Coordinates of C-alpha atoms and ligand atoms in Angstrom, one line a residue:
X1 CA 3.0 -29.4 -9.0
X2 CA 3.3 -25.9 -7.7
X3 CA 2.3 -24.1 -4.4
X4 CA 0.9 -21.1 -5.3
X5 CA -0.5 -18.4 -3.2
X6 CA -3.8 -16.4 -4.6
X7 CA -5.1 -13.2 -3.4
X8 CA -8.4 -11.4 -4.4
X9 CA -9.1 -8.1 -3.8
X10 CA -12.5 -6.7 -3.0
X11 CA -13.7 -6.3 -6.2
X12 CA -12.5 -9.1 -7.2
X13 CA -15.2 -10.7 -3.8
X14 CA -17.7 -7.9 -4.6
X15 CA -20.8 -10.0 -4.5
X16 CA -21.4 -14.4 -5.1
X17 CA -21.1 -14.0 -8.6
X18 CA -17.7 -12.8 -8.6
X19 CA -17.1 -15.0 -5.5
X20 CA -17.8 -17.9 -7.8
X21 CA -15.6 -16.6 -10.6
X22 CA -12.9 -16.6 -8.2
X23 CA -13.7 -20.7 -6.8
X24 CA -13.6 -21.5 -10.7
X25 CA -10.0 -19.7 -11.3
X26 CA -8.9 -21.7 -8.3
X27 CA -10.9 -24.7 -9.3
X28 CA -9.1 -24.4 -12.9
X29 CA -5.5 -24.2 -10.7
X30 CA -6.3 -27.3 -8.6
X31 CA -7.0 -29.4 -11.6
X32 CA -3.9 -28.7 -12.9
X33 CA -2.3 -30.4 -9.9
X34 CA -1.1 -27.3 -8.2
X35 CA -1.5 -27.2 -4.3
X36 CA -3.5 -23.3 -3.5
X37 CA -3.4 -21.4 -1.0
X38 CA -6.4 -18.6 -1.2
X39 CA -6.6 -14.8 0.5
X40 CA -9.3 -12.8 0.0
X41 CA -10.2 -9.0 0.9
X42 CA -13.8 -7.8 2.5
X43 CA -16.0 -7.2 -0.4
X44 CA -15.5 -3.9 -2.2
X45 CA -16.8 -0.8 0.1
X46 CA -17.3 -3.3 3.5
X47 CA -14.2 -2.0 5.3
X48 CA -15.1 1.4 4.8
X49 CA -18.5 1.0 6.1
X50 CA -17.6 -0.7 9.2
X51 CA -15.1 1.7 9.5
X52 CA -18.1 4.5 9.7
X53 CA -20.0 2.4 11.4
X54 CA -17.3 2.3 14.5
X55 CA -17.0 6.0 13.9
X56 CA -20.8 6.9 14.6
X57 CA -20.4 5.1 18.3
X58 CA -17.0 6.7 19.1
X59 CA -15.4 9.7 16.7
X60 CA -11.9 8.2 17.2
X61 CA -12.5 4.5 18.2
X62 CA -10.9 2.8 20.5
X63 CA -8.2 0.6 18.3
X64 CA -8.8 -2.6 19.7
X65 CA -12.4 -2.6 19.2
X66 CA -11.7 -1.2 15.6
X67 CA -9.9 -4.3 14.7
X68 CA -12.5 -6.3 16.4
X69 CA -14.7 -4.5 14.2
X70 CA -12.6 -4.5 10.6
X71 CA -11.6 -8.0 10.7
X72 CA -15.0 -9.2 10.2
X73 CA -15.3 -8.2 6.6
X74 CA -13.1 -10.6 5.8
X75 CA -14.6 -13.4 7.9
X76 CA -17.5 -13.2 5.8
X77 CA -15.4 -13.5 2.6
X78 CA -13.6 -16.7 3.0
X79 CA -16.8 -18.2 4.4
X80 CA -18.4 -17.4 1.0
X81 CA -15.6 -18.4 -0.9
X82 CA -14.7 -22.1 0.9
X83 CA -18.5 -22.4 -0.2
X84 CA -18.2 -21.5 -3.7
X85 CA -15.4 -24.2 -3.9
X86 CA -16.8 -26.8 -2.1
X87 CA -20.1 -26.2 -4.2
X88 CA -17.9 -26.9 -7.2
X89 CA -16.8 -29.9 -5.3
X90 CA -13.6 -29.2 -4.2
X91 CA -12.3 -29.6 -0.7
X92 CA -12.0 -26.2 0.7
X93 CA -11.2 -24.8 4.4
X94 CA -11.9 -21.3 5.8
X95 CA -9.4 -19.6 7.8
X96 CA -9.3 -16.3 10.4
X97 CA -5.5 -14.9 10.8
X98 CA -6.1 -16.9 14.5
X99 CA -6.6 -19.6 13.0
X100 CA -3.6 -20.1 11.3
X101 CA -1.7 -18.1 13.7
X102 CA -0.4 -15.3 11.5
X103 CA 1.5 -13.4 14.8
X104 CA 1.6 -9.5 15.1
X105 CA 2.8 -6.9 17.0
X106 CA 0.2 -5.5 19.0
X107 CA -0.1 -2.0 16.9
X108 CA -3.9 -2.1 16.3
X109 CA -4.7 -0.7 12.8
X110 CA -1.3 -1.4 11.4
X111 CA -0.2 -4.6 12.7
X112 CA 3.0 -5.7 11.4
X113 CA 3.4 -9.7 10.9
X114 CA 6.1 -11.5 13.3
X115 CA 5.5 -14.7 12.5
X116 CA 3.6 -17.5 10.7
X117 CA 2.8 -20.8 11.9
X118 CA 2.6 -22.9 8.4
X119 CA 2.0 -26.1 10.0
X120 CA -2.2 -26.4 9.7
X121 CA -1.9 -24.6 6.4
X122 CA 0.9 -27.3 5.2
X123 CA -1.6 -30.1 6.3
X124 CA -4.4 -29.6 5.1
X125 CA -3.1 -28.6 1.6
X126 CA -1.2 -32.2 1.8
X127 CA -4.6 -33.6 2.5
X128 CA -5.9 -31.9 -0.6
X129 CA -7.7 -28.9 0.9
X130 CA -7.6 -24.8 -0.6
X131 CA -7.0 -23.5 2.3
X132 CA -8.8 -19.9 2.4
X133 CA -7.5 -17.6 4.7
X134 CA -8.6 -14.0 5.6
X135 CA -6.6 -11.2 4.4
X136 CA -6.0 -7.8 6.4
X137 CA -5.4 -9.6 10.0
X138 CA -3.7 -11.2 12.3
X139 CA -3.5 -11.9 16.3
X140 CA -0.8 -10.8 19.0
X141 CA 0.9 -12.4 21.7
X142 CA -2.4 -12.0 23.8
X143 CA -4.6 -13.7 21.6
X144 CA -6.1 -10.0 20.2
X145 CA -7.3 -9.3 16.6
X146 CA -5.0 -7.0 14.6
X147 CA -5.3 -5.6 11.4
X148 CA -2.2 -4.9 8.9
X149 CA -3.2 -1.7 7.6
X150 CA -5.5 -0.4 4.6
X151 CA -4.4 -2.6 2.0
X152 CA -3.5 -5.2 3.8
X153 CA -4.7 -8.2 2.3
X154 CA -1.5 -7.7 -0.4
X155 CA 0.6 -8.5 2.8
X156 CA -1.0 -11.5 4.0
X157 CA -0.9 -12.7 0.5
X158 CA 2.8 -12.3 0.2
X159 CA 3.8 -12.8 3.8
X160 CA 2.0 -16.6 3.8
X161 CA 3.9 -16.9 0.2
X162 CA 7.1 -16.5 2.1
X163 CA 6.2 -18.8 5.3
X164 CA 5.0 -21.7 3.1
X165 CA 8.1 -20.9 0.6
X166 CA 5.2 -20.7 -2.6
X167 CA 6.5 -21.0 -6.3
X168 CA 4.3 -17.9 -7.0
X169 CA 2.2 -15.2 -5.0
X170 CA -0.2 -14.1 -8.1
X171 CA -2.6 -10.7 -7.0
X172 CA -5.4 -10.6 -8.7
X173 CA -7.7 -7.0 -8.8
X174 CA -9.4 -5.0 -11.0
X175 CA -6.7 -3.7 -13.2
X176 CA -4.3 -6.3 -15.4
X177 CA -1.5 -4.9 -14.0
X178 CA 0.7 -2.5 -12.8
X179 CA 0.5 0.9 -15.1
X180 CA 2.7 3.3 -15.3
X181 CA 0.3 5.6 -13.4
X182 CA -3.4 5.0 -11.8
X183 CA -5.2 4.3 -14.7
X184 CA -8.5 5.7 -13.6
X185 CA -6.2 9.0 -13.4
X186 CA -4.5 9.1 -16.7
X187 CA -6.5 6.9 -19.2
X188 CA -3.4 6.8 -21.5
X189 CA -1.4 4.6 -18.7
X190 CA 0.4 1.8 -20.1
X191 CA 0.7 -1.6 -18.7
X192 CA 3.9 -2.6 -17.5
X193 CA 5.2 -6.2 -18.2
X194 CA 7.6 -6.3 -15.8
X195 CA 8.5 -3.9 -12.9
X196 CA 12.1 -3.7 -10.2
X197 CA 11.2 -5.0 -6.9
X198 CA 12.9 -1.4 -6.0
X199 CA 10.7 0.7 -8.5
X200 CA 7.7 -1.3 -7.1
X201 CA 8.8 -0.5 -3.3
X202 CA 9.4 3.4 -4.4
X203 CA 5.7 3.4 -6.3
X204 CA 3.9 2.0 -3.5
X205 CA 5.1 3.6 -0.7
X206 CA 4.4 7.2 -2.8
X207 CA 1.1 5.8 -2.9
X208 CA 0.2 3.4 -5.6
X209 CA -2.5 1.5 -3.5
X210 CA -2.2 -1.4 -6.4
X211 CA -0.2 -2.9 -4.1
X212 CA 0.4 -2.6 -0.1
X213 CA 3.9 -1.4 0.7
X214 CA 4.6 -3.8 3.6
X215 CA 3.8 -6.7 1.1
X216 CA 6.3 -5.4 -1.7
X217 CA 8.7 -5.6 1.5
X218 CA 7.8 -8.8 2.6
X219 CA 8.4 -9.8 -1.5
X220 CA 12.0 -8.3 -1.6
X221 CA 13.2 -9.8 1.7
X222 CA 11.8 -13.6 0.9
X223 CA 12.3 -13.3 -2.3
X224 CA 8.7 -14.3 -3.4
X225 CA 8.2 -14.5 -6.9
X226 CA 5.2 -11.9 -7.5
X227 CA 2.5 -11.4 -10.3
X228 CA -0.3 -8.4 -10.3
X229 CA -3.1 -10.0 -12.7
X230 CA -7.0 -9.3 -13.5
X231 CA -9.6 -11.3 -11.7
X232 CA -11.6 -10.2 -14.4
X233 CA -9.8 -11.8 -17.5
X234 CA -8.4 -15.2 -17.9
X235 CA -5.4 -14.5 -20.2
X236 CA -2.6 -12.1 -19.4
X237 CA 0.6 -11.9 -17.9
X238 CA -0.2 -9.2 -15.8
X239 CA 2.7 -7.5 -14.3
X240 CA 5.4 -8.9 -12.9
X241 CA 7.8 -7.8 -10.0
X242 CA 11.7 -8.9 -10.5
X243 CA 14.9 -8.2 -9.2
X244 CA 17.1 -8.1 -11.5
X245 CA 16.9 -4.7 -13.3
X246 CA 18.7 -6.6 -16.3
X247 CA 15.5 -8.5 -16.9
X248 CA 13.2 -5.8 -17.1
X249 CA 13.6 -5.2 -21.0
X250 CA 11.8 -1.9 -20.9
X251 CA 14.3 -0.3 -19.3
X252 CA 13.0 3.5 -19.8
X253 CA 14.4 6.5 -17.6
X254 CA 11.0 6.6 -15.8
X255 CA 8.7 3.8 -14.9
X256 CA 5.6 5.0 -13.4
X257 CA 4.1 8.1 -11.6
X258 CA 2.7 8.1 -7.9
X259 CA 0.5 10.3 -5.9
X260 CA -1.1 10.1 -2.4
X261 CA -3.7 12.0 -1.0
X262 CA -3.7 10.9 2.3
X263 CA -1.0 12.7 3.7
X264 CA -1.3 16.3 5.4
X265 CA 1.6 18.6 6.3
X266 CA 2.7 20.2 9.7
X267 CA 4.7 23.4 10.0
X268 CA 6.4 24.4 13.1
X269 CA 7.7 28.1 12.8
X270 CA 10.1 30.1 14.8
X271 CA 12.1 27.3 16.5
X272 CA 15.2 29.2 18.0
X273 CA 18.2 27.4 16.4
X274 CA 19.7 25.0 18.1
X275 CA 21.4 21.3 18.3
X276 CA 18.6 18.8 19.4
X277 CA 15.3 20.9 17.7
X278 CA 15.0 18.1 15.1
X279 CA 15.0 15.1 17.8
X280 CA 12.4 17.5 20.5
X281 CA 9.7 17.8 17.5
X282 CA 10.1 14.4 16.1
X283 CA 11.0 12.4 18.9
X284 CA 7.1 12.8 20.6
X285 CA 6.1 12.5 17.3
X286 CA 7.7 9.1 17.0
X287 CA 6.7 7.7 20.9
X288 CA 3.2 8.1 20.0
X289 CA 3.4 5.8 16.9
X290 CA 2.7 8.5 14.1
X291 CA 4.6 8.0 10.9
X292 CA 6.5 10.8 9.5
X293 CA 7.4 11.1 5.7
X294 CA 8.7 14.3 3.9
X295 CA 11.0 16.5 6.7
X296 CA 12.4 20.1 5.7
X297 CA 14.4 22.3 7.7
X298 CA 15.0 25.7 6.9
X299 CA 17.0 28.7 9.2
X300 CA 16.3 32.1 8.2
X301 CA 18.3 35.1 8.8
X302 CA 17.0 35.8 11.8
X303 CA 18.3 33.1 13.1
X304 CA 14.9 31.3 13.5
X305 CA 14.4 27.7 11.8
X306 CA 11.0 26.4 10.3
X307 CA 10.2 23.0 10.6
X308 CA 8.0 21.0 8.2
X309 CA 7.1 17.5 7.6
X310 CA 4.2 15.1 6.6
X311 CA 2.4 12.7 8.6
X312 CA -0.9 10.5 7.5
X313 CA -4.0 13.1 7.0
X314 CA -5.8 10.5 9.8
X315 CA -3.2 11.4 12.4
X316 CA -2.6 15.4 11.9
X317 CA -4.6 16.1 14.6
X318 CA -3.1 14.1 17.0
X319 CA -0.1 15.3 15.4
X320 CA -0.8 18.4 16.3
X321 CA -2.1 18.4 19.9
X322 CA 1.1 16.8 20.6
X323 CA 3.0 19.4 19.2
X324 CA 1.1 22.0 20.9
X325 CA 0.6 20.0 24.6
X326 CA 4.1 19.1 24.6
X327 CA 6.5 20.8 22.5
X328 CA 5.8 24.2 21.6
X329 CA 6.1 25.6 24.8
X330 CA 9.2 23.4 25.8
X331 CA 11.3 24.8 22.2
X332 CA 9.7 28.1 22.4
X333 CA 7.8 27.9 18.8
X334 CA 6.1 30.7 17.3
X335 CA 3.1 28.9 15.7
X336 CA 2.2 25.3 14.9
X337 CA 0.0 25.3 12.0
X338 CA -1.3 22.1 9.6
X339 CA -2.8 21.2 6.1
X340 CA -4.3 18.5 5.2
X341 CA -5.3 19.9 1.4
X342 CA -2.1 19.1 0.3
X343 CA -1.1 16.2 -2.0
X344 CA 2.4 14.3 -3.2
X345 CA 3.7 13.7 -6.9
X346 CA 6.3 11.5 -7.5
X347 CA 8.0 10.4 -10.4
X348 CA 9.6 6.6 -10.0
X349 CA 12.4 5.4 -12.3
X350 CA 16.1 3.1 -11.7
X351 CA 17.0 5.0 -14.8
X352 CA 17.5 8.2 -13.1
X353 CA 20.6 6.7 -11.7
X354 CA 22.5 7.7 -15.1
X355 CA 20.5 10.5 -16.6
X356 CA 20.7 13.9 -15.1
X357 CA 18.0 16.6 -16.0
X358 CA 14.7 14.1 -14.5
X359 CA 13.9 17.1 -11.5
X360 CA 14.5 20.0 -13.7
X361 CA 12.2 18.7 -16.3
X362 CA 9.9 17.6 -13.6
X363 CA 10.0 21.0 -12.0
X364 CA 9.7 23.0 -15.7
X365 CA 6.6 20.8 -16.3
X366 CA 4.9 22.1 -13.1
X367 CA 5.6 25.3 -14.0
X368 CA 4.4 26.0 -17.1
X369 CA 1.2 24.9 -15.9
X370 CA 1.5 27.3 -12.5
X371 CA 1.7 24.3 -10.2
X372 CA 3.6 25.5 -6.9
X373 CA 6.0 23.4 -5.6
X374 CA 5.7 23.0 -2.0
X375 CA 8.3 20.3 -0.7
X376 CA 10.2 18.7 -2.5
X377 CA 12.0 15.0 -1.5
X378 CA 14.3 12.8 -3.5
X379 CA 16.0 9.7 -3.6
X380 CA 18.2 8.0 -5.8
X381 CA 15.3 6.7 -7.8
X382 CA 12.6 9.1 -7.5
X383 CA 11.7 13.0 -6.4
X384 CA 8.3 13.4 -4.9
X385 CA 6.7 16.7 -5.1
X386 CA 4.0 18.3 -2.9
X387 CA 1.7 20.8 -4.3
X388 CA -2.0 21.8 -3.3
X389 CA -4.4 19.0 -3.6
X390 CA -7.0 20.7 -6.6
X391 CA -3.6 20.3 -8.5
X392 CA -3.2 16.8 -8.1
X393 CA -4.7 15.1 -11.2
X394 CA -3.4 18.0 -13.6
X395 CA 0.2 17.0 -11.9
X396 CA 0.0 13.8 -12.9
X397 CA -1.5 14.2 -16.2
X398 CA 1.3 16.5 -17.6
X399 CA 3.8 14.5 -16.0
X400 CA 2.6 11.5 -17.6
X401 CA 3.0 12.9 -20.9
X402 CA 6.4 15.2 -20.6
X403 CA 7.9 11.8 -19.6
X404 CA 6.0 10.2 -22.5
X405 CA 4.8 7.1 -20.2
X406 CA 1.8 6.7 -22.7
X407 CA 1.1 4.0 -24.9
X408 CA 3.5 3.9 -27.6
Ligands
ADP501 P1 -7.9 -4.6 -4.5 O1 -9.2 -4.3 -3.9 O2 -7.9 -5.6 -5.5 O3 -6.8 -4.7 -3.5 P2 -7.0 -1.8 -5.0 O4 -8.1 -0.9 -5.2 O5 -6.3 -1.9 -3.6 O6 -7.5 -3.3 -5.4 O7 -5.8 -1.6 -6.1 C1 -6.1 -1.6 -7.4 C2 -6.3 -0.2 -7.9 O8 -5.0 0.5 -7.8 C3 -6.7 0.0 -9.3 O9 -8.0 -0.1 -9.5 C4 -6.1 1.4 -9.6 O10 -7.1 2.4 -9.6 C5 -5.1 1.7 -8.5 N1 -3.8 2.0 -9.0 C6 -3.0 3.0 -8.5 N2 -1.8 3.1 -9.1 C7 -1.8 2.1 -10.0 C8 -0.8 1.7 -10.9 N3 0.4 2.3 -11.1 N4 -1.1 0.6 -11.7 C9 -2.3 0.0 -11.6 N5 -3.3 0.3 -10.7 C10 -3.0 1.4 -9.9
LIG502 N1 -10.3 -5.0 3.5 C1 -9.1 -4.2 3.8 C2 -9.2 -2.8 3.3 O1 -10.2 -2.4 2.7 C3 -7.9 -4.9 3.4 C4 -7.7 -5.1 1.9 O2 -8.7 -5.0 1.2 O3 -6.6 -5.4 1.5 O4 -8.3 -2.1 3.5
MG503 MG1 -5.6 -3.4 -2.4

């Protein structure tokens, strides 16, 4: 008997026929003799529309009352699918993030979990129950609904993985796997057997929305055993995530490509040059909760330095009327300007630890297709691009094959 910990994306709880597909997976599980633990997403497009919804009462809503608002997609999900089980006759609970008492901080919109109380989860799975529990949120010290962040159902799935100490957190979505780049980009993508926990952490935090970042994190630190798989097949392997790069047989240079179009960049030009500029842009930047990811510095002749970074496209205005309220004046900017029609590239590999020549190939590939390199970031296993946003798909294509990722 194993404990294992299913979460369905929402396509995979589009409408009750799928719903029902799902109950007889489980169903198929629990006669096996394995103890489940079920999280599911808002059905496909629900999120988004509340989301809208909230937006045509208030143009930036309040965050508290967003949650209040999100969270219920989800509520409506695990009601549908504790039906669908116990129609099939199988003992089945719903559960909010209250409920079980998955604790947050109290950043509305991107919660982060603190803490999960396992003990009503634990006894009603010894009493023979699939416990269904909401993905996506969660409930501060205060008793508030929080949610984790787009995505976030992955976390919950991986995080309650962890807390009950699960055999196997299995994702199940509309793709059989992890590719080696968004298959509805690059039809040629290949399916990866097996994937590093670290190439998996690099991919999704440059954007692969296959999985959440925070729950590849959550799968690294606990060490939860973790499988991407189709909701819509029975058979298949899927992907899955180890961590040990010996086991991955593959072992190529490159594993898989990235993008995101979500971020937009910020340029602050003219800063005089001095010790402290970095910390006086940032550091209001950073009080005010905004995430910052690619940061370049230039000083020219003149003495002047420019200052660029990326934040999330949802937070470049706020971004910027910080920068403008606060800063410029105090550092004695020239201009403060932003774009949001930017988007990143990045290639993703643990082989490019011993093989020189992966950016200059990278960068030649761009070229010869007159793609302008913007910023440029790297680490030891992957350089992220960015380059104007109608570029984006061509990017990825050529990359795709220069690194011959395709099916072989
Ligand atoms: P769910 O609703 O099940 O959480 P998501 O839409 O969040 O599903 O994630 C699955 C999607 O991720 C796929 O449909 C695919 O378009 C996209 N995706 C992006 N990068 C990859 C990748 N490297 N491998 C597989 N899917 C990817
Ligand atoms: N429903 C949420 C979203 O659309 C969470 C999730 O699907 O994982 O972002
Ligand atoms: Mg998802």
């Amino acid at each position: 008997m194993a404990l294992i910990v299913q979460k369905y994306g929402g396509t995979s709880v589009a409408n009750p026929e799928r719903i029902r597909n799902v109950a007889r997976r489980v169903a198929r599980y629990k006669a096996m003799g394995h103890q489940i633990v079920v999280v599911v997403s808002a059905m496909s497009g629900e999120t988004n529309k509340l989301i809208t919804l909230a937006k045509e009462l208030m143009a930036e809503p309040d965050p508290r009352e967003l949650d209040m608002i999100v969270s219920t997609g989800e509520q409506v999900t695990i009601g549908l699918t504790a039906l669908a089980l116990i129609e099939l006759g199988i003992k089945a609970k719903s559960y909010t993030g209250a409920q079980v008492k998955i604790l947050t901080d109290d950043s509305y919109t991107k919660a982060r979990i603190l803490n999960i109380d396992q003990h009503n989860l634990k006894a009603d799975l010894d009493a023979g129950y699939v416990c269904v529990v909401a993905g996506f949120q969660g409930v501060d010290e205060n008793g508030n609904i929080t949610t984790l962040g787009r995505g976030g159902s992955d976390t919950t799935g991986v995080a309650l993985a962890a807390a009950l100490g699960a055999d196997e957190c299995q994702i199940y979505t509309d793709v059989d796997g992890v590719y080696t780049t968004d298959p509805r980009v690059v039809p040629e993508a290949r399916r990866l057997k097996s994937i590093t926990f670290e190439e998996m952490l690099e991919l999704a935090s440059q954007g692969s929305k296959v999985l959440q970042i925070r729950s590849v994190e959550f799968a690294g630190k606990y060490k939860v055993k973790l499988r991407v798989l189709s909701s819509f097949e029975d058979e298949g392997d899927g992907t899955l995530i180890t961590f040990e790069e010996e086991e991955n047989m593959e072992q190529p240079i490159i594993s898989g490509i990235a993008f995101n179009r979500d971020e937009a960049k910020i340029t602050v030009l003219g800063v005089p040059d001095k010790p402290g500029i970095a910390y006086q842009i940032l550091g209001p930047i950073a009080d005010a909760n905004i995430d910052v990811d690619m940061i370049i510095q230039n000083t020219g002749a003149d003495g002047t330095t420019d200052f660029t970074f990326t934040v999330h496209k949802n937070e470049m205005n706020k971004a910027l009327n910080i920068l403008r309220d606060k800063v410029q004046g105090h550092i004695g900017a020239r201009e403060i300007s932003g774009d949001d029609k930017i988007a990143k590239v990045s290639v993703v590999g643990v082989g490019m630890r011993s093989h020189v020549g992966i950016a200059s190939q990278m960068f030649r590939t761009l070229a010869e297709e007159g793609i302008n390199i913007q910023m440029i970031s790297t680490s030891e296993i992957k350089i992220a691009v960015v380059v104007d946003e109608k570029y984006l798909e061509l990017a990825v294509r050529v990359l795709h094959k220069a690194f011959e990722l395709e099916e072989a």
